[in-house]
Structures are given as C-alpha cells and as structure tokens.
mmCIF file of C-alpha atoms in Angstrom:
data_model
loop_
_atom_site.group_PDB
_atom_site.id
_atom_site.type_symbol
_atom_site.label_atom_id
_atom_site.label_comp_id
_atom_site.label_asym_id
_atom_site.label_seq_id
_atom_site.Cartn_x
_atom_site.Cartn_y
_atom_site.Cartn_z
ATOM 1 C CA MET A 1 0.828 5.082 -51.674
ATOM 2 C CA ARG A 2 -2.871 5.944 -52.000
ATOM 3 C CA HIS A 3 -2.912 7.462 -48.525
ATOM 4 C CA TRP A 4 0.667 8.708 -48.374
ATOM 5 C CA TRP A 5 -0.450 12.056 -46.960
ATOM 6 C CA LEU A 6 -1.780 10.274 -43.849
ATOM 7 C CA HIS A 7 1.667 8.806 -43.252
ATOM 8 C CA LEU A 8 3.261 12.261 -43.480
ATOM 9 C CA ALA A 9 0.532 13.930 -41.425
ATOM 10 C CA GLY A 10 1.874 12.149 -38.356
ATOM 11 C CA TYR A 11 4.940 14.380 -38.500
ATOM 12 C CA GLY A 12 2.604 17.394 -38.458
ATOM 13 C CA ARG A 13 0.867 16.132 -35.306
ATOM 14 C CA ALA A 14 4.241 16.087 -33.547
ATOM 15 C CA GLN A 15 4.502 19.843 -34.229
ATOM 16 C CA SER A 16 0.917 20.684 -33.296
ATOM 17 C CA GLY A 17 1.912 23.609 -31.048
ATOM 18 C CA GLY A 18 3.934 25.346 -33.755
ATOM 19 C CA LEU A 19 1.251 24.673 -36.361
ATOM 20 C CA ALA A 20 -1.429 26.157 -34.073
ATOM 21 C CA LEU A 21 0.676 29.313 -33.683
ATOM 22 C CA LEU A 22 1.125 29.490 -37.468
ATOM 23 C CA ALA A 23 -2.633 29.176 -38.007
ATOM 24 C CA LEU A 24 -3.253 32.003 -35.494
ATOM 25 C CA LEU A 25 -0.707 34.238 -37.213
ATOM 26 C CA MET A 26 -2.265 33.513 -40.596
ATOM 27 C CA LEU A 27 -5.734 34.460 -39.282
ATOM 28 C CA ILE A 28 -4.337 37.712 -37.827
ATOM 29 C CA GLY A 29 -2.870 38.398 -41.260
ATOM 30 C CA VAL A 30 -6.318 37.859 -42.829
ATOM 31 C CA ALA A 31 -7.912 40.284 -40.363
ATOM 32 C CA LEU A 32 -5.284 42.955 -41.104
ATOM 33 C CA GLY A 33 -5.849 42.387 -44.806
ATOM 34 C CA VAL A 34 -9.545 43.086 -44.342
ATOM 35 C CA LEU A 35 -8.831 46.383 -42.581
ATOM 36 C CA ALA A 36 -6.108 47.567 -44.981
ATOM 37 C CA PRO A 37 -8.305 49.220 -47.722
ATOM 38 C CA TRP A 38 -10.641 51.094 -45.386
ATOM 39 C CA PRO A 39 -8.485 54.156 -44.606
ATOM 40 C CA LEU A 40 -8.282 54.829 -48.359
ATOM 41 C CA LYS A 41 -12.055 54.509 -48.715
ATOM 42 C CA LEU A 42 -12.635 56.934 -45.847
ATOM 43 C CA ILE A 43 -10.196 59.440 -47.372
ATOM 44 C CA VAL A 44 -11.863 59.349 -50.816
ATOM 45 C CA ASP A 45 -15.501 59.292 -49.687
ATOM 46 C CA HIS A 46 -15.341 61.767 -46.818
ATOM 47 C CA PRO A 47 -12.518 64.346 -46.433
ATOM 48 C CA LEU A 48 -11.886 64.624 -50.169
ATOM 49 C CA ALA A 49 -15.578 64.612 -50.987
ATOM 50 C CA GLY A 50 -16.449 67.022 -48.164
ATOM 51 C CA GLN A 51 -18.735 64.498 -46.493
ATOM 52 C CA PRO A 52 -18.927 63.735 -42.756
ATOM 53 C CA LEU A 53 -17.523 60.496 -41.416
ATOM 54 C CA PRO A 54 -19.936 57.540 -41.050
ATOM 55 C CA PRO A 55 -21.143 56.841 -37.507
ATOM 56 C CA VAL A 56 -18.897 53.789 -37.105
ATOM 57 C CA ALA A 57 -15.818 55.967 -37.773
ATOM 58 C CA ALA A 58 -17.027 59.198 -36.151
ATOM 59 C CA TRP A 59 -14.554 58.756 -33.276
ATOM 60 C CA LEU A 60 -11.732 59.651 -35.688
ATOM 61 C CA GLY A 61 -12.940 63.241 -35.686
ATOM 62 C CA SER A 62 -12.044 63.561 -31.970
ATOM 63 C CA LEU A 63 -8.371 62.883 -32.601
ATOM 64 C CA PRO A 64 -5.990 65.890 -32.199
ATOM 65 C CA GLY A 65 -6.018 67.953 -35.369
ATOM 66 C CA ALA A 66 -8.616 65.757 -37.079
ATOM 67 C CA GLY A 67 -11.212 68.535 -37.103
ATOM 68 C CA SER A 68 -9.967 69.800 -40.449
ATOM 69 C CA PRO A 69 -9.999 67.764 -43.706
ATOM 70 C CA GLY A 70 -6.188 67.938 -43.934
ATOM 71 C CA GLY A 71 -5.742 66.689 -40.394
ATOM 72 C CA LEU A 72 -8.205 63.837 -40.920
ATOM 73 C CA VAL A 73 -6.405 62.804 -44.100
ATOM 74 C CA ALA A 74 -3.127 62.775 -42.179
ATOM 75 C CA TRP A 75 -4.562 60.501 -39.474
ATOM 76 C CA LEU A 76 -6.046 58.132 -42.040
ATOM 77 C CA ALA A 77 -2.761 58.031 -43.935
ATOM 78 C CA ALA A 78 -0.998 57.219 -40.677
ATOM 79 C CA GLY A 79 -3.512 54.416 -40.189
ATOM 80 C CA LEU A 80 -2.469 52.995 -43.574
ATOM 81 C CA VAL A 81 1.171 52.999 -42.435
ATOM 82 C CA VAL A 82 0.321 51.354 -39.109
ATOM 83 C CA LEU A 83 -1.671 48.588 -40.816
ATOM 84 C CA PHE A 84 1.157 48.012 -43.290
ATOM 85 C CA LEU A 85 3.762 47.772 -40.519
ATOM 86 C CA ALA A 86 1.530 45.424 -38.531
ATOM 87 C CA GLN A 87 1.127 43.171 -41.578
ATOM 88 C CA GLN A 88 4.905 43.092 -42.125
ATOM 89 C CA ALA A 89 5.523 42.268 -38.443
ATOM 90 C CA VAL A 90 3.005 39.417 -38.484
ATOM 91 C CA ASN A 91 4.442 38.067 -41.737
ATOM 92 C CA SER A 92 7.986 38.183 -40.355
ATOM 93 C CA VAL A 93 7.054 36.282 -37.216
ATOM 94 C CA ARG A 94 5.031 33.789 -39.263
ATOM 95 C CA ASN A 95 7.922 33.142 -41.634
ATOM 96 C CA TYR A 96 10.308 32.585 -38.723
ATOM 97 C CA VAL A 97 7.957 30.101 -37.049
ATOM 98 C CA GLN A 98 7.173 28.468 -40.388
ATOM 99 C CA VAL A 99 10.830 27.791 -41.178
ATOM 100 C CA GLY A 100 11.393 26.281 -37.736
ATOM 101 C CA VAL A 101 8.352 23.993 -37.836
ATOM 102 C CA GLY A 102 9.007 22.917 -41.420
ATOM 103 C CA SER A 103 12.660 22.143 -40.733
ATOM 104 C CA ARG A 104 11.873 20.072 -37.644
ATOM 105 C CA MET A 105 9.384 17.946 -39.587
ATOM 106 C CA THR A 106 11.841 17.495 -42.467
ATOM 107 C CA TYR A 107 14.711 16.514 -40.211
ATOM 108 C CA GLN A 108 12.574 14.037 -38.303
ATOM 109 C CA LEU A 109 11.461 12.350 -41.524
ATOM 110 C CA GLY A 110 15.068 12.345 -42.694
ATOM 111 C CA ALA A 111 16.185 10.727 -39.422
ATOM 112 C CA ASP A 112 13.513 8.025 -39.717
ATOM 113 C CA LEU A 113 14.488 7.342 -43.330
ATOM 114 C CA PHE A 114 18.177 7.158 -42.393
ATOM 115 C CA GLN A 115 17.430 4.719 -39.578
ATOM 116 C CA HIS A 116 15.355 2.569 -41.936
ATOM 117 C CA LEU A 117 18.088 2.597 -44.575
ATOM 118 C CA GLN A 118 20.509 1.185 -42.014
ATOM 119 C CA ARG A 119 18.159 -1.719 -41.325
ATOM 120 C CA LEU A 120 17.805 -2.696 -44.963
ATOM 121 C CA SER A 121 19.936 -5.533 -46.320
ATOM 122 C CA LEU A 122 23.116 -5.274 -48.335
ATOM 123 C CA ARG A 123 21.161 -6.826 -51.224
ATOM 124 C CA PHE A 124 18.868 -3.765 -51.246
ATOM 125 C CA HIS A 125 21.796 -1.349 -51.162
ATOM 126 C CA GLY A 126 23.514 -3.349 -53.892
ATOM 127 C CA ARG A 127 20.525 -2.776 -56.150
ATOM 128 C CA ARG A 128 20.252 0.958 -55.405
ATOM 129 C CA ALA A 129 22.664 3.721 -56.275
ATOM 130 C CA SER A 130 23.895 5.452 -53.127
ATOM 131 C CA GLY A 131 23.723 8.890 -54.775
ATOM 132 C CA ASP A 132 19.999 8.443 -55.429
ATOM 133 C CA LEU A 133 19.428 7.337 -51.816
ATOM 134 C CA VAL A 134 21.332 10.416 -50.608
ATOM 135 C CA ARG A 135 19.006 12.653 -52.672
ATOM 136 C CA ARG A 136 15.950 10.935 -51.229
ATOM 137 C CA LEU A 137 17.409 11.462 -47.761
ATOM 138 C CA THR A 138 18.527 15.081 -48.072
ATOM 139 C CA SER A 139 16.095 16.570 -50.611
ATOM 140 C CA ASP A 140 12.976 14.450 -51.032
ATOM 141 C CA THR A 141 12.256 14.402 -47.281
ATOM 142 C CA GLY A 142 11.177 18.037 -47.701
ATOM 143 C CA CYS A 143 7.874 16.605 -48.945
ATOM 144 C CA VAL A 144 6.470 16.666 -45.399
ATOM 145 C CA ARG A 145 7.197 20.412 -45.174
ATOM 146 C CA ASP A 146 5.648 20.953 -48.623
ATOM 147 C CA LEU A 147 2.523 19.042 -47.618
ATOM 148 C CA VAL A 148 1.860 20.540 -44.177
ATOM 149 C CA ILE A 149 3.301 24.082 -44.534
ATOM 150 C CA GLY A 150 2.832 24.473 -48.273
ATOM 151 C CA VAL A 151 -0.595 22.866 -48.702
ATOM 152 C CA LEU A 152 -2.638 22.163 -45.573
ATOM 153 C CA LEU A 153 -2.104 25.477 -43.718
ATOM 154 C CA PRO A 154 -2.570 27.664 -46.842
ATOM 155 C CA VAL A 155 -5.811 25.835 -47.590
ATOM 156 C CA GLY A 156 -7.209 26.770 -44.177
ATOM 157 C CA THR A 157 -6.000 30.363 -44.445
ATOM 158 C CA ALA A 158 -7.304 30.774 -47.997
ATOM 159 C CA LEU A 159 -10.741 29.464 -47.046
ATOM 160 C CA ALA A 160 -10.914 31.819 -44.051
ATOM 161 C CA GLY A 161 -9.820 34.726 -46.247
ATOM 162 C CA LEU A 162 -12.331 33.817 -48.934
ATOM 163 C CA ALA A 163 -15.227 33.700 -46.467
ATOM 164 C CA THR A 164 -14.265 37.016 -44.882
ATOM 165 C CA MET A 165 -13.624 38.891 -48.125
ATOM 166 C CA PHE A 166 -16.758 37.619 -49.809
ATOM 167 C CA SER A 167 -18.869 38.592 -46.806
ATOM 168 C CA VAL A 168 -17.640 42.180 -46.941
ATOM 169 C CA MET A 169 -17.986 42.301 -50.750
ATOM 170 C CA TRP A 170 -21.541 40.991 -50.426
ATOM 171 C CA ALA A 171 -22.345 43.800 -48.033
ATOM 172 C CA LEU A 172 -20.881 46.396 -50.424
ATOM 173 C CA ASP A 173 -22.513 45.211 -53.650
ATOM 174 C CA ARG A 174 -24.211 41.850 -54.078
ATOM 175 C CA SER A 175 -24.260 41.791 -57.868
ATOM 176 C CA LEU A 176 -20.507 42.553 -58.060
ATOM 177 C CA ALA A 177 -19.803 39.889 -55.419
ATOM 178 C CA LEU A 178 -21.681 37.263 -57.410
ATOM 179 C CA LEU A 179 -19.915 38.341 -60.596
ATOM 180 C CA ALA A 180 -16.533 38.076 -58.895
ATOM 181 C CA ILE A 181 -17.152 34.622 -57.441
ATOM 182 C CA ALA A 182 -18.566 33.332 -60.733
ATOM 183 C CA PHE A 183 -15.132 33.563 -62.326
ATOM 184 C CA ALA A 184 -13.769 31.240 -59.649
ATOM 185 C CA LEU A 185 -15.671 28.273 -61.070
ATOM 186 C CA PRO A 186 -13.345 27.682 -64.080
ATOM 187 C CA LEU A 187 -10.412 27.306 -61.673
ATOM 188 C CA GLY A 188 -11.714 23.890 -60.621
ATOM 189 C CA ALA A 189 -11.603 22.729 -64.254
ATOM 190 C CA ALA A 190 -8.014 23.989 -64.595
ATOM 191 C CA ILE A 191 -6.969 22.078 -61.478
ATOM 192 C CA ARG A 192 -8.625 18.856 -62.668
ATOM 193 C CA LEU A 193 -7.073 19.045 -66.129
ATOM 194 C CA CYS A 194 -3.534 20.076 -65.200
ATOM 195 C CA SER A 195 -2.812 18.332 -61.874
ATOM 196 C CA PRO A 196 -2.198 14.761 -63.197
ATOM 197 C CA SER A 197 0.405 15.844 -65.753
ATOM 198 C CA MET A 198 2.169 18.068 -63.194
ATOM 199 C CA THR A 199 2.420 15.175 -60.706
ATOM 200 C CA GLU A 200 3.815 12.665 -63.232
ATOM 201 C CA ARG A 201 6.245 15.102 -64.848
ATOM 202 C CA THR A 202 7.500 16.248 -61.452
ATOM 203 C CA TYR A 203 8.087 12.636 -60.440
ATOM 204 C CA ASP A 204 10.045 11.960 -63.648
ATOM 205 C CA ARG A 205 12.166 15.047 -62.982
ATOM 206 C CA GLU A 206 12.938 13.955 -59.431
ATOM 207 C CA GLN A 207 13.837 10.468 -60.596
ATOM 208 C CA LEU A 208 16.264 11.747 -63.230
ATOM 209 C CA GLU A 209 17.863 14.206 -60.804
ATOM 210 C CA GLY A 210 18.424 11.303 -58.437
ATOM 211 C CA GLN A 211 20.016 9.324 -61.270
ATOM 212 C CA ILE A 212 22.297 12.266 -62.074
ATOM 213 C CA MET A 213 23.454 12.499 -58.477
ATOM 214 C CA ALA A 214 23.957 8.737 -58.301
ATOM 215 C CA ARG A 215 25.976 8.725 -61.546
ATOM 216 C CA ALA A 216 28.192 11.600 -60.363
ATOM 217 C CA GLU A 217 28.821 9.865 -57.044
ATOM 218 C CA GLN A 218 29.652 6.596 -58.790
ATOM 219 C CA ILE A 219 32.118 8.154 -61.248
ATOM 220 C CA LEU A 220 33.862 10.379 -58.694
ATOM 221 C CA GLY A 221 34.081 7.512 -56.199
ATOM 222 C CA ALA A 222 35.854 5.329 -58.800
ATOM 223 C CA LEU A 223 37.917 8.094 -60.349
ATOM 224 C CA PRO A 224 41.285 6.258 -59.967
ATOM 225 C CA VAL A 225 39.870 3.302 -61.908
ATOM 226 C CA VAL A 226 38.372 5.612 -64.572
ATOM 227 C CA GLN A 227 41.706 7.341 -65.072
ATOM 228 C CA ALA A 228 43.672 4.061 -65.030
ATOM 229 C CA PHE A 229 41.621 2.700 -67.949
ATOM 230 C CA GLY A 230 41.392 6.014 -69.819
ATOM 231 C CA ARG A 231 37.586 6.151 -69.594
ATOM 232 C CA GLU A 232 37.331 9.908 -68.952
ATOM 233 C CA GLU A 233 35.881 10.745 -72.362
ATOM 234 C CA HIS A 234 33.413 7.867 -72.273
ATOM 235 C CA GLU A 235 32.154 8.834 -68.822
ATOM 236 C CA ALA A 236 31.908 12.500 -69.795
ATOM 237 C CA VAL A 237 29.724 11.642 -72.830
ATOM 238 C CA SER A 238 27.555 9.303 -70.750
ATOM 239 C CA PHE A 239 27.075 11.906 -68.006
ATOM 240 C CA ALA A 240 26.262 14.641 -70.529
ATOM 241 C CA ALA A 241 23.586 12.426 -72.095
ATOM 242 C CA LEU A 242 22.037 11.841 -68.677
ATOM 243 C CA THR A 243 22.018 15.547 -67.847
ATOM 244 C CA ARG A 244 20.300 16.279 -71.178
ATOM 245 C CA ARG A 245 17.576 13.820 -70.225
ATOM 246 C CA GLY A 246 17.305 15.591 -66.865
ATOM 247 C CA LEU A 247 17.037 18.972 -68.591
ATOM 248 C CA ARG A 248 14.227 17.719 -70.849
ATOM 249 C CA ALA A 249 12.394 16.304 -67.844
ATOM 250 C CA HIS A 250 12.804 19.606 -65.971
ATOM 251 C CA LEU A 251 11.472 21.576 -68.937
ATOM 252 C CA ARG A 252 8.484 19.263 -69.317
ATOM 253 C CA ALA A 253 7.604 19.710 -65.653
ATOM 254 C CA LEU A 254 8.058 23.473 -65.908
ATOM 255 C CA ALA A 255 5.898 23.629 -69.025
ATOM 256 C CA ALA A 256 3.081 21.821 -67.187
ATOM 257 C CA GLU A 257 3.297 24.261 -64.254
ATOM 258 C CA LEU A 258 3.414 27.332 -66.515
ATOM 259 C CA ARG A 259 0.451 26.102 -68.560
ATOM 260 C CA PHE A 260 -1.521 25.734 -65.346
ATOM 261 C CA LYS A 261 -0.486 29.161 -63.983
ATOM 262 C CA VAL A 262 -1.324 30.925 -67.229
ATOM 263 C CA SER A 263 -4.799 29.330 -67.216
ATOM 264 C CA VAL A 264 -5.440 30.434 -63.653
ATOM 265 C CA SER A 265 -4.100 33.980 -64.163
ATOM 266 C CA SER A 266 -6.190 34.402 -67.334
ATOM 267 C CA VAL A 267 -9.379 33.502 -65.498
ATOM 268 C CA THR A 268 -8.724 35.936 -62.646
ATOM 269 C CA ALA A 269 -7.668 38.727 -65.048
ATOM 270 C CA VAL A 270 -10.925 38.413 -67.008
ATOM 271 C CA GLY A 271 -12.855 38.398 -63.716
ATOM 272 C CA THR A 272 -11.128 41.581 -62.545
ATOM 273 C CA SER A 273 -11.856 43.339 -65.854
ATOM 274 C CA ALA A 274 -15.531 42.403 -65.687
ATOM 275 C CA VAL A 275 -15.876 43.686 -62.132
ATOM 276 C CA MET A 276 -14.146 46.978 -63.040
ATOM 277 C CA ILE A 277 -16.567 47.528 -65.948
ATOM 278 C CA VAL A 278 -19.710 46.712 -63.991
ATOM 279 C CA GLY A 279 -18.461 48.555 -60.876
ATOM 280 C CA GLY A 280 -17.676 51.649 -62.965
ATOM 281 C CA LEU A 281 -21.223 51.621 -64.335
ATOM 282 C CA HIS A 282 -22.567 51.375 -60.756
ATOM 283 C CA VAL A 283 -20.517 54.455 -59.781
ATOM 284 C CA LEU A 284 -21.813 56.377 -62.791
ATOM 285 C CA ASN A 285 -25.376 55.414 -61.853
ATOM 286 C CA GLY A 286 -24.812 56.591 -58.272
ATOM 287 C CA THR A 287 -25.458 53.198 -56.654
ATOM 288 C CA LEU A 288 -21.837 52.825 -55.498
ATOM 289 C CA SER A 289 -19.332 55.386 -54.224
ATOM 290 C CA VAL A 290 -15.801 55.726 -55.609
ATOM 291 C CA GLY A 291 -14.334 54.759 -52.253
ATOM 292 C CA SER A 292 -16.499 51.651 -52.070
ATOM 293 C CA LEU A 293 -15.392 50.652 -55.582
ATOM 294 C CA LEU A 294 -11.735 51.062 -54.531
ATOM 295 C CA VAL A 295 -12.356 48.878 -51.460
ATOM 296 C CA PHE A 296 -14.173 46.355 -53.626
ATOM 297 C CA LEU A 297 -11.279 46.177 -56.105
ATOM 298 C CA ALA A 298 -8.819 45.783 -53.237
ATOM 299 C CA TYR A 299 -10.939 42.969 -51.826
ATOM 300 C CA LEU A 300 -11.198 41.469 -55.301
ATOM 301 C CA ALA A 301 -7.422 41.092 -55.367
ATOM 302 C CA SER A 302 -7.641 39.618 -51.886
ATOM 303 C CA LEU A 303 -10.427 37.285 -53.084
ATOM 304 C CA TYR A 304 -8.616 36.093 -56.185
ATOM 305 C CA GLY A 305 -5.344 35.833 -54.241
ATOM 306 C CA PRO A 306 -6.618 32.955 -52.048
ATOM 307 C CA LEU A 307 -8.339 31.406 -55.074
ATOM 308 C CA GLU A 308 -5.077 31.471 -57.001
ATOM 309 C CA THR A 309 -3.355 30.102 -53.899
ATOM 310 C CA LEU A 310 -5.805 27.209 -53.795
ATOM 311 C CA ALA A 311 -5.253 26.600 -57.490
ATOM 312 C CA TYR A 312 -1.448 26.827 -57.347
ATOM 313 C CA LEU A 313 -1.471 24.421 -54.394
ATOM 314 C CA SER A 314 -1.971 21.727 -57.020
ATOM 315 C CA ALA A 315 1.559 22.431 -58.238
ATOM 316 C CA VAL A 316 2.926 22.348 -54.670
ATOM 317 C CA PHE A 317 0.953 19.192 -53.986
ATOM 318 C CA ALA A 318 2.346 17.607 -57.162
ATOM 319 C CA VAL A 319 5.929 18.263 -55.985
ATOM 320 C CA ALA A 320 5.138 16.929 -52.491
ATOM 321 C CA ALA A 321 3.451 13.843 -53.963
ATOM 322 C CA ALA A 322 6.388 13.100 -56.233
ATOM 323 C CA ARG A 323 8.916 13.455 -53.427
ATOM 324 C CA ALA A 324 6.799 11.500 -50.966
ATOM 325 C CA ARG A 325 6.519 8.696 -53.480
ATOM 326 C CA ARG A 326 10.305 8.419 -53.624
ATOM 327 C CA VAL A 327 10.663 8.540 -49.831
ATOM 328 C CA LEU A 328 7.912 5.995 -49.145
ATOM 329 C CA GLU A 329 9.330 3.656 -51.776
ATOM 330 C CA VAL A 330 12.219 3.197 -49.360
ATOM 331 C CA LEU A 331 10.253 3.349 -46.095
ATOM 332 C CA ASP A 332 7.844 0.677 -47.392
ATOM 333 C CA GLU A 333 10.735 -1.634 -48.190
ATOM 334 C CA GLU A 334 10.659 -4.529 -45.725
ATOM 335 C CA PRO A 335 14.029 -5.528 -44.155
ATOM 336 C CA GLU A 336 15.145 -8.948 -45.405
ATOM 337 C CA VAL A 337 17.189 -9.725 -42.276
ATOM 338 C CA ARG A 338 15.197 -9.873 -39.040
ATOM 339 C CA ASP A 339 15.512 -11.350 -35.591
ATOM 340 C CA ALA A 340 13.735 -14.646 -35.093
ATOM 341 C CA PRO A 341 10.483 -14.494 -33.074
ATOM 342 C CA GLY A 342 11.269 -14.564 -29.378
ATOM 343 C CA ALA A 343 14.967 -13.790 -29.913
ATOM 344 C CA ARG A 344 16.798 -12.784 -26.734
ATOM 345 C CA PRO A 345 19.809 -10.499 -26.433
ATOM 346 C CA LEU A 346 23.126 -12.196 -25.722
ATOM 347 C CA ALA A 347 24.068 -12.411 -22.085
ATOM 348 C CA VAL A 348 26.831 -10.101 -20.970
ATOM 349 C CA GLY A 349 30.071 -12.049 -20.518
ATOM 350 C CA GLY A 350 33.192 -11.180 -18.641
ATOM 351 C CA GLU A 351 34.697 -7.725 -18.845
ATOM 352 C CA GLY A 352 31.518 -6.369 -20.473
ATOM 353 C CA GLN A 353 31.730 -8.636 -23.548
ATOM 354 C CA ARG A 354 28.592 -10.062 -25.125
ATOM 355 C CA GLY A 355 29.288 -13.660 -26.231
ATOM 356 C CA HIS A 356 32.219 -14.749 -28.371
ATOM 357 C CA VAL A 357 33.112 -16.244 -31.734
ATOM 358 C CA ARG A 358 35.051 -19.523 -31.682
ATOM 359 C CA LEU A 359 36.575 -21.293 -34.681
ATOM 360 C CA GLU A 360 37.415 -25.010 -34.125
ATOM 361 C CA GLY A 361 38.752 -27.567 -36.568
ATOM 362 C CA VAL A 362 38.848 -25.097 -39.450
ATOM 363 C CA GLU A 363 40.710 -26.407 -42.499
ATOM 364 C CA PHE A 364 41.453 -24.986 -45.930
#
C-alpha cells in the first residue's frame, strides 16, 4: 500500500491521449486567465484617465470608432466579454473530456476488480459481506479518477498558473509580489498538520458506509426469515445503531476537512488584506497606477486560487487514498484455488464436450 498511487497510475497511462488533451485545455485556460484583467486595466489607466494607450496596445486605437474615449472603452469592454466566453468554452470542453477520461479509468478498474473477485475462493467471499464488496466495486473504484483527474492534473495546472501569475506580478511590483508569495508558506504547515487526520477519518467513514450497505443487503436478502421469526424490531434497532456510527464517522471526517479549509482560507484572506494595504500606499505614493493595482489584485486571486487548490488537494488525496486502500485490499488478495504448474486444458471430446464426470461403485 505504500506505493498504491503507482498501481493506479497505470490506468492513467492507458488514457494518455485524453489526459494530454486535458492538460492542453488547462494550459489554455491559464493563458486566458492571464489576459482577463488587462482590458479593465487599460480602461482605468488610459481612456478614463485621459492617457494614450501604451505602445504594446496602440493597435487598438486603429479599430473602427476607437479614436474617441467612449469607442475605445466599448472595444475594451467587448474584449472582456470575448475573453469570458472563450474561458467558458474551454472550461465546457475540458469538463466534457474530463468526465469521459475519468469514467473510462473508473470502469476499467471496476472491471479488473470484478474479474479478480470472481477468481477468489468461496472462503474469501464467506468472510466478506457482499454489500461491502459491492460498494468497493461501484463506489471506491472512483479513487483512480480522484487521483489522476482530481490530484495529478490540477497539480500541473496550478504550478503552471503559479509560475505565470507570479512572473507578471513580479513585473508589476516586486515588493507586492514577494509579500503575496510570503503568505503561501504557512499553507505547507496546514497541509502537514491536517492531512493525516483527514486520511484516517475518511477511511473510517468509507469502512462504515460499506458496513451499512452490507447490513442492508443482508437483512433485505433474508427478509422472509426475519419476518418469520419476528425480528423486525431487533434488526431495525441494530441498523439504526450502525447508521449512527456512520453519521459520527462522517461528521468527524467533515470536521477534519473544514478545519483544514478554514486554516487555508484564513491565510489567503490575511495575505490579500496585506497586499491591498501596501498596494494602496504605493498608489498614493505614485509608484503604482490604479489599473495596475486592479490587475495585481486580480492576479492575487489567481495566485491564491492555485495555492488553495494545491492545499485542498490534500483532502481529495485523502479520499482517493482511503478508497484505494479498500480497493487494493481486495486486489492484493491472492486466490486460494489455482491451477497446478504446467496444467493443460482438457481435450475436446465428442460433440464439443470437454471431458466427463463418471461415478462408479458409489454407495451410501
């Protein structure tokens, strides 16, 4: 179980084409996110302030009607709409591809688990509740989707976004960029402190939910016997006690996740407040324009967004780890009944039959 993610990564390699397309779409989304605040900056710093456009954007003045401040504002506002629509289109295509790739990986893992379950002995199935095995097969196999789509790809996208956003912020104001990134350091401590409890509590929750499903399947499957012996009240009390344990486990797991998210959000909120104060002083001192501050704050949200994503991935990773643990507990189970070394298939007999069974001299 130490390297369980390597086992699941093999299912990601089988979908390498779809994952490459997802990575490309995510990078396009990052690029559009970088461009999104700039029309607002140009509107505030130039037409509204009565200043000419910078050389890099001077071509906008040649657009029809852009010679007047009102016309230029209209074109820049249209640019905001175009960038927004482009982001929505990319996100829609990415979500569609993401669902397809994630589902194929999940179904393949489920098929492998189902095939392995059929090879395991009746002794194994006699020790395990079928309802719990069904949950591992239908729900816990989503761990491969959680790992690849929910953890690995977002890590790559977040790192690319961080590098891009920080580079632009560094070019706008180095002191503000350093101040912004300094508040990212406590996030590592939050991840280290909260991740172990999230993983264990999530595993306990998944285990109890499997027991609840197994108990429900067992009672409903033997309902004629339960009714014949008048055990309805006893089974209802027993099932209610089990569901209360499941509720407590769910609340403990949720409390661990909320404690983590509150810690992360508090750090980023304090960082945003500090940047707003220092950036406002820079504007008052004339070292930073209002439009540049607006762009910087927009990038700050885009900077802390990937940082929070990286931090919250611990919660996603905890869920994936707990579910993978339950799946691999079954996949790592060795079949007790195997063919002998060098076993050969039975020869085909007459009329397509393979061998026969003969009983001779049987007495009772």
